[in-house]
XYZ file of N, CA and C in Angstrom:
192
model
N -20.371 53.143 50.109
C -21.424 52.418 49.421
C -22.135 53.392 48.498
N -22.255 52.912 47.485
C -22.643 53.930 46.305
C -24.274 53.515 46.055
N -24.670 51.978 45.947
C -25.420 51.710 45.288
C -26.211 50.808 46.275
N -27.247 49.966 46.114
C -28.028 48.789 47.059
C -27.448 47.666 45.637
N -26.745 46.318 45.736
C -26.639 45.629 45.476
C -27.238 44.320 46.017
N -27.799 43.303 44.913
C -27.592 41.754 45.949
C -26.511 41.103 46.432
N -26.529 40.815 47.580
C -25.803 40.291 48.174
C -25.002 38.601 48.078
N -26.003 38.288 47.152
C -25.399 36.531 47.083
C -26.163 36.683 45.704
N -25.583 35.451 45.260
C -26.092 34.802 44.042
C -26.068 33.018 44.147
N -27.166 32.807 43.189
C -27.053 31.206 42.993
C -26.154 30.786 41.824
N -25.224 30.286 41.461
C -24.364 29.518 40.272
C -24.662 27.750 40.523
N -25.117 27.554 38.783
C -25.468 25.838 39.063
C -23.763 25.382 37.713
N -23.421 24.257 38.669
C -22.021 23.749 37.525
C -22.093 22.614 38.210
N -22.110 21.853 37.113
C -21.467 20.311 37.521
C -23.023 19.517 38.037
N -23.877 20.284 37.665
C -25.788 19.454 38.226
C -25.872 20.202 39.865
N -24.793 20.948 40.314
C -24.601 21.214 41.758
C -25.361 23.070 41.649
N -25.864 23.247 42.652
C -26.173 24.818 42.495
C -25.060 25.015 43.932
N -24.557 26.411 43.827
C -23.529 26.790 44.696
C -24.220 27.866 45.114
N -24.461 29.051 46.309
C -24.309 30.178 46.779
C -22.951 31.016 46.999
N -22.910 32.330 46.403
C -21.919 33.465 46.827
C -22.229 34.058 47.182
N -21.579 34.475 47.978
C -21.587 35.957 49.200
C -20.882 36.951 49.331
N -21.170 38.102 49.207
C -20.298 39.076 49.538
C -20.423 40.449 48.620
N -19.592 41.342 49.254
C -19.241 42.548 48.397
C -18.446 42.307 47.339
N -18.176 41.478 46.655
C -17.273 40.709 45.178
C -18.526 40.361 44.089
N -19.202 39.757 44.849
C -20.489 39.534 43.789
C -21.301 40.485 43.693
N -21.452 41.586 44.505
C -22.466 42.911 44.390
C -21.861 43.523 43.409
N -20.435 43.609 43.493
C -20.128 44.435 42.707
C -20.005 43.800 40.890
N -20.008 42.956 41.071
C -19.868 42.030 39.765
C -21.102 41.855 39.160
N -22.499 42.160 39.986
C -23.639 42.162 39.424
C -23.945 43.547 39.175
N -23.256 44.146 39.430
C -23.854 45.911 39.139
C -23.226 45.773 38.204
N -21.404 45.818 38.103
C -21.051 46.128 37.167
C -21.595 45.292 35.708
N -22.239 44.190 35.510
C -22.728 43.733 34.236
C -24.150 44.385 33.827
N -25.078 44.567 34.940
C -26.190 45.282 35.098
C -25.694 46.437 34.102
N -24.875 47.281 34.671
C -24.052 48.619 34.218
C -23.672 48.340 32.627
N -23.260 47.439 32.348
C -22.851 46.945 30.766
C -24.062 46.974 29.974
N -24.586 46.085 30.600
C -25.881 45.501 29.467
C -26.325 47.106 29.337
N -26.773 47.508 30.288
C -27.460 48.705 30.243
C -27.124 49.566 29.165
N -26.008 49.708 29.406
C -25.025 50.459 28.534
C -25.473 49.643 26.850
N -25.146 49.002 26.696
C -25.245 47.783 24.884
C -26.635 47.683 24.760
N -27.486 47.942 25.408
C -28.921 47.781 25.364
C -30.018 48.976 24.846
N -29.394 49.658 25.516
C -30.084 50.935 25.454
C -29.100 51.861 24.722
N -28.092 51.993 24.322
C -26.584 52.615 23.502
C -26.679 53.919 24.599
N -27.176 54.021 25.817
C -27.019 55.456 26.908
C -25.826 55.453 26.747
N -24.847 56.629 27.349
C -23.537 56.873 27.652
C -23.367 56.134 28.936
N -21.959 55.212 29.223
C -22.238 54.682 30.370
C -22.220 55.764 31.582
N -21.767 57.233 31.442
C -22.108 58.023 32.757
C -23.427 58.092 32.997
N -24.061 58.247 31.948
C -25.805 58.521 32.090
C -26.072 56.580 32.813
N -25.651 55.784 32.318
C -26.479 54.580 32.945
C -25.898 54.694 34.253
N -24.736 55.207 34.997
C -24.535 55.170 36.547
C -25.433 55.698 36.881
N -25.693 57.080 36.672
C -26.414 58.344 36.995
C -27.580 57.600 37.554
N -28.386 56.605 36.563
C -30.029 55.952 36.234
C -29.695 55.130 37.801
N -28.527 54.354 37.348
C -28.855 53.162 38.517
C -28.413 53.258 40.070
N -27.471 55.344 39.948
C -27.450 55.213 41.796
C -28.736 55.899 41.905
N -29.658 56.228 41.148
C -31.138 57.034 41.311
C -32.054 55.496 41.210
N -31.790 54.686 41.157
C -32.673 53.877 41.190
C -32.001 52.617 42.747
N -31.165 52.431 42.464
C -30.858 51.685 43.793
C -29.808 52.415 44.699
N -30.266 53.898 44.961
C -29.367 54.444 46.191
C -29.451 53.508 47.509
N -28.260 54.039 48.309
C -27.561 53.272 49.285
C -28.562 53.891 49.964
N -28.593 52.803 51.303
C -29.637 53.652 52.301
C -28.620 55.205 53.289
N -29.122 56.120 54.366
C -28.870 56.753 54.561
C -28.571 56.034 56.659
N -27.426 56.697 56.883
C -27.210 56.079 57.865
C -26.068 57.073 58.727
N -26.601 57.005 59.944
C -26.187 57.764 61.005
C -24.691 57.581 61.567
N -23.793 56.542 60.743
C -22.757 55.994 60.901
C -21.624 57.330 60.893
N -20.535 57.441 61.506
C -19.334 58.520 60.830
C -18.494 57.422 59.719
């Protein structure tokens, strides 16, 4: 785990709102987070990783 991601998202299609779950959508919201960032600000995208594991580091955990 590199980063703190959300975990679900809301999608509305069809008048219906849906929930997703999982490590597929965390990573699909960082990685656009990671884009925009990138087209927004013209940073290098290494410098926008750099910003966003200093801003949403993973927690620290006693796990092996």
């Amino acid at each position: 785990v590199d980063v703190i991601a959300p975990d679900h998202t809301w999608t509305t299609y069809g008048g219906q709102t849906f929930i997703t779950r999982g490590t597929s959508i965390s990573s699909a919201t960082m990685a656009g987070v990671a884009a925009g960032q990138t087209v927004v600000t013209g940073k290098d995208p290494l410098r926008v990783e750099q910003e966003l594991r200093a801003q949403f580091p993973a927690p620290i955990t006693n796990e092996p």
